[in-house]
PDB file of C-alpha atoms in Angstrom:
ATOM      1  CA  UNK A   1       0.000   0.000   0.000  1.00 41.00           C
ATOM      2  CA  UNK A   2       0.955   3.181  -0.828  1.00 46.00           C
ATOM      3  CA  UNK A   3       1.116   5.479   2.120  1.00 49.00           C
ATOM      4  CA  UNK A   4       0.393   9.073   0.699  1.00 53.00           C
ATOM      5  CA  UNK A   5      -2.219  11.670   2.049  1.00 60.00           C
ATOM      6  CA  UNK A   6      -5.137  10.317   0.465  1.00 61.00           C
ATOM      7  CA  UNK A   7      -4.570   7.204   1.704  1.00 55.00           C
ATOM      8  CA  UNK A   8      -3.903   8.656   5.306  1.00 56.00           C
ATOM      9  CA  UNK A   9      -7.086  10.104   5.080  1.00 62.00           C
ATOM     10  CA  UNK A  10      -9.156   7.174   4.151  1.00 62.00           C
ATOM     11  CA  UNK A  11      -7.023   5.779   7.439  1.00 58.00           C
ATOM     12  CA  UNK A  12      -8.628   8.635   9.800  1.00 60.00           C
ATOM     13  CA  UNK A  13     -11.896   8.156   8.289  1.00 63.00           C
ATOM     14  CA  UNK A  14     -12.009   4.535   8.843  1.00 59.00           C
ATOM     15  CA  UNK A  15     -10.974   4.827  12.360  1.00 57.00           C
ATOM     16  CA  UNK A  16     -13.218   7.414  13.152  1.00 62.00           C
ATOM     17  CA  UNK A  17     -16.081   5.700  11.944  1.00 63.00           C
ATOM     18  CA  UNK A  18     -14.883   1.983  13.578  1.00 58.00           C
ATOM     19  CA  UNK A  19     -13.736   0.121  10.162  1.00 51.00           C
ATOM     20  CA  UNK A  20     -10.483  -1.024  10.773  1.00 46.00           C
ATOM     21  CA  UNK A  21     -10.995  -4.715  10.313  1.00 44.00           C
ATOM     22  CA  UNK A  22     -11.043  -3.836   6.510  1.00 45.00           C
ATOM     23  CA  UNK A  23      -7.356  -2.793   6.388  1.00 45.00           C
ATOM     24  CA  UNK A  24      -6.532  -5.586   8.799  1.00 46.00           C
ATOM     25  CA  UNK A  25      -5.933  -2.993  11.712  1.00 46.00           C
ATOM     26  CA  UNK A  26      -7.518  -5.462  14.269  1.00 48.00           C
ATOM     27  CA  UNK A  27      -9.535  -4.269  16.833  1.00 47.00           C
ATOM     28  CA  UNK A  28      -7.718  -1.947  18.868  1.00 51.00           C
ATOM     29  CA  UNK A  29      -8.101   1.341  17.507  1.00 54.00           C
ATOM     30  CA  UNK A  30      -5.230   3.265  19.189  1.00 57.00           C
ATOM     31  CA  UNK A  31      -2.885   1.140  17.796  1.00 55.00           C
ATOM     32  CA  UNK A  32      -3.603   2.121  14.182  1.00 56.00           C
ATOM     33  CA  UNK A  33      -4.458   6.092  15.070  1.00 57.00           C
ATOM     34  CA  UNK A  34      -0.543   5.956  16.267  1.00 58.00           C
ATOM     35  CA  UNK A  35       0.330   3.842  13.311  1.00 54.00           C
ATOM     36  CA  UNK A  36      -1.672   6.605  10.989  1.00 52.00           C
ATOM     37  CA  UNK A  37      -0.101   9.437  12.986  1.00 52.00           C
ATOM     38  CA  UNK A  38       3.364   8.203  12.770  1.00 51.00           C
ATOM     39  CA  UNK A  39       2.741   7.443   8.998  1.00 50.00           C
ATOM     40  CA  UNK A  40       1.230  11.139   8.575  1.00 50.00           C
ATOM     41  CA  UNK A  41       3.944  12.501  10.034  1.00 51.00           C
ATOM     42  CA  UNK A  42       6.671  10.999   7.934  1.00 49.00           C
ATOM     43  CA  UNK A  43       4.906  12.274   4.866  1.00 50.00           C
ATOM     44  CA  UNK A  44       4.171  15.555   6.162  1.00 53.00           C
ATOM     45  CA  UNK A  45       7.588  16.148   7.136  1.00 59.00           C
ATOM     46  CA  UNK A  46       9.386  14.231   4.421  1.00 81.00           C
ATOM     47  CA  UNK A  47      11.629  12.779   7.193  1.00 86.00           C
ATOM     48  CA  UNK A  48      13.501   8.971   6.341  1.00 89.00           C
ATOM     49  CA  UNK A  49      12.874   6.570   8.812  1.00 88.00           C
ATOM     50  CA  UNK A  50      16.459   5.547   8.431  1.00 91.00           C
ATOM     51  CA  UNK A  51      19.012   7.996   8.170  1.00 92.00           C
ATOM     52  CA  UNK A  52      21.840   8.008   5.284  1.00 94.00           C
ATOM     53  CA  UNK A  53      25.487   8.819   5.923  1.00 94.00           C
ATOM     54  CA  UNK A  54      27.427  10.103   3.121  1.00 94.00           C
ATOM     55  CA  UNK A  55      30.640  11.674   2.678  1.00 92.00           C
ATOM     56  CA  UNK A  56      30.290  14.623  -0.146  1.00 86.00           C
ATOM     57  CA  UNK A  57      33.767  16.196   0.323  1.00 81.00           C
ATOM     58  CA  UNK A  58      36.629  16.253   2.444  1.00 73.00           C
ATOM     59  CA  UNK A  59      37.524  12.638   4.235  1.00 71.00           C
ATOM     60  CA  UNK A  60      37.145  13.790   7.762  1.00 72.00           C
ATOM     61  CA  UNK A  61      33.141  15.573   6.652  1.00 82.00           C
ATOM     62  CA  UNK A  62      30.629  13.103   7.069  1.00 89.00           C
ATOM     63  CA  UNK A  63      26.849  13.965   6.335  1.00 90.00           C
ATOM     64  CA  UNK A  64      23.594  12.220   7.671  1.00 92.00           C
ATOM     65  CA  UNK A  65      20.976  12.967   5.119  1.00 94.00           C
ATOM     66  CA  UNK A  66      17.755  12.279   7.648  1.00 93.00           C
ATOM     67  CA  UNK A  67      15.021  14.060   5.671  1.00 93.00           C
ATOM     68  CA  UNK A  68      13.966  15.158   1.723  1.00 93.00           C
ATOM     69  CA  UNK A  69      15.362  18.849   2.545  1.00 91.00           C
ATOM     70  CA  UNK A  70      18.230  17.716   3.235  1.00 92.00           C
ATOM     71  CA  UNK A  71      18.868  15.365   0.244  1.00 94.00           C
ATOM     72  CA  UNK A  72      17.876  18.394  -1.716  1.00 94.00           C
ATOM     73  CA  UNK A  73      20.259  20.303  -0.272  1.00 92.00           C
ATOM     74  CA  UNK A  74      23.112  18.299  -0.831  1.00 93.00           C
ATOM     75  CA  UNK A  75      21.839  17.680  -4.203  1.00 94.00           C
ATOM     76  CA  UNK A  76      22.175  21.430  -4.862  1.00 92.00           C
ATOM     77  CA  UNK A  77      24.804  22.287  -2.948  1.00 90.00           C
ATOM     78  CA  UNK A  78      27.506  19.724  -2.127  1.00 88.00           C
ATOM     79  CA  UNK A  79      27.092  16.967  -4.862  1.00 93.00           C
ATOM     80  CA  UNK A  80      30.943  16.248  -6.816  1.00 90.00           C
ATOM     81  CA  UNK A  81      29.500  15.311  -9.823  1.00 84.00           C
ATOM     82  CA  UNK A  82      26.531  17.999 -10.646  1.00 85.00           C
ATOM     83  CA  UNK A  83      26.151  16.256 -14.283  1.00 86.00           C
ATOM     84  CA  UNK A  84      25.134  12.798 -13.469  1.00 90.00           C
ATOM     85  CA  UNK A  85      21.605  11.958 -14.592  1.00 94.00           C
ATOM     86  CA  UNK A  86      21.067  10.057 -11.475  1.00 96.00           C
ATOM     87  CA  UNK A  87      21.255  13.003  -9.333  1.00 95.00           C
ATOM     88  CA  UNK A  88      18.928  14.882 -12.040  1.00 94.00           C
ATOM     89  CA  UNK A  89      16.693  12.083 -10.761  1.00 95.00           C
ATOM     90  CA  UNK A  90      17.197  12.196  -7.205  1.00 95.00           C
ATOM     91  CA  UNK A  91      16.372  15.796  -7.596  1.00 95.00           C
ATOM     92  CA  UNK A  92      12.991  14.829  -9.492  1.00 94.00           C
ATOM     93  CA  UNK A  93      12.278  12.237  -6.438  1.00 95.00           C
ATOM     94  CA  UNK A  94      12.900  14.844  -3.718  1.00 94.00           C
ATOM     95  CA  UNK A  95      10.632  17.411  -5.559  1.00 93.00           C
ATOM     96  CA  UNK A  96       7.956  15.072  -6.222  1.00 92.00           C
ATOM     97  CA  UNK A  97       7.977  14.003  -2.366  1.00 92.00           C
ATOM     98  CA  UNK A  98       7.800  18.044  -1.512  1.00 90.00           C
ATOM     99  CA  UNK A  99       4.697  18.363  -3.770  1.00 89.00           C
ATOM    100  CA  UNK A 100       2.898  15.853  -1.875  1.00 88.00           C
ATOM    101  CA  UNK A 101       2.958  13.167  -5.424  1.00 91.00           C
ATOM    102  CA  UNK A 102       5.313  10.441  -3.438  1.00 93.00           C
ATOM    103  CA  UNK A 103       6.362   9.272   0.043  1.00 93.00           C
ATOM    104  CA  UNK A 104       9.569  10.178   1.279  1.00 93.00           C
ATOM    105  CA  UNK A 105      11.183   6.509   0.275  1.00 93.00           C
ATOM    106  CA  UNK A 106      10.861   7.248  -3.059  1.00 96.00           C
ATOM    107  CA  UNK A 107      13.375  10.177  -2.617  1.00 95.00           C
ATOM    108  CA  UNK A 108      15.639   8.461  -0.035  1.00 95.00           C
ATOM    109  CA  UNK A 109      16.208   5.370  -2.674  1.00 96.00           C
ATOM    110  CA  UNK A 110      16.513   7.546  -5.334  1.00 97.00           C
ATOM    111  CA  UNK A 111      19.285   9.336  -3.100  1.00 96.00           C
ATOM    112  CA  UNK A 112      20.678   6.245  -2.204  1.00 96.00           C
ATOM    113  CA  UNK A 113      21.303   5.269  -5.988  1.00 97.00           C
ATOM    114  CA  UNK A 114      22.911   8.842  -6.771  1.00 96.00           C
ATOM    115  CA  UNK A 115      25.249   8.381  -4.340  1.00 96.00           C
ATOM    116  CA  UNK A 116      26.503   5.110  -5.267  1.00 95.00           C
ATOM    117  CA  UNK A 117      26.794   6.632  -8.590  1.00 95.00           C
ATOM    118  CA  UNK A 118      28.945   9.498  -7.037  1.00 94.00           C
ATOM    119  CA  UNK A 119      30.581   6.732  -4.664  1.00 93.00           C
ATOM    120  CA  UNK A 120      30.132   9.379  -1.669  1.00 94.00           C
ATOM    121  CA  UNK A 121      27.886   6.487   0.071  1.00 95.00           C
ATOM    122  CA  UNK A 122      29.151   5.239   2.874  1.00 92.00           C
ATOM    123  CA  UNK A 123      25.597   3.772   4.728  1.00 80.00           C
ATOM    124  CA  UNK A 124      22.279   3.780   4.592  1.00 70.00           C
ATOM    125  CA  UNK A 125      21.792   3.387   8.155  1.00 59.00           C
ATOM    126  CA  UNK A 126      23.221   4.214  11.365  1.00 48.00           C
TER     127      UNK A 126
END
């Protein structure tokens, strides 16, 4: 499932009116308002759930990427090779997530995959 707005929504307005059992929520409905809540925030706020550590310039300078503004602003600001069509698409992803058209983990992998390209990976989790 795709979790986007719209689909958050249809979330709140099943557990306000006591269908959860359709999205297999089970029976206690706190449990999925924090689930929706958590999962609202995350798309509100464009934040990863897992951070990504990356090292754009000098050796001793690493960077944790933790939300789509920051990939952005690495994208525009620190990236070594400003060329690559993979960062042209990370760019796309991370604009696409701040229009409200994808979840953030559509931006974080497409992050992920510029930065192999520009070998400044060095994890996708701390």
């Amino acid at each position: 499932m795709l979790w986007n707005k719209s689909t958050i929504a249809e979330l709140k307005r099943r557990i306000a009116t006591g269908s959860l059992a359709a999205i297999g929520a089970g029976s206690d409905g706190q449990i999925a308002a924090n689930r929706v809540h958590s999962l609202e925030r995350h798309v509100r706020t464009g934040h990863f759930r897992k951070p990504i550590v990356i090292q754009p310039g000098r050796i001793d300078r690493d960077r944790v990427v933790v939300s789509v503004s920051d990939a952005a602003e690495v994208l525009l600001r620190d990236w070594p090779k400003p060329t690559s069509e993979r960062r042209l698409a990370a760019i796309r992803a991370c604009l696409a997530v701040m229009r409200g058209e994808k979840p953030p983990r559509v931006a974080r992998q497409a992050f992920i995959v510029a930065a192999k390209d520009a070998r400044i990976l060095l994890g996708d989790q701390i």
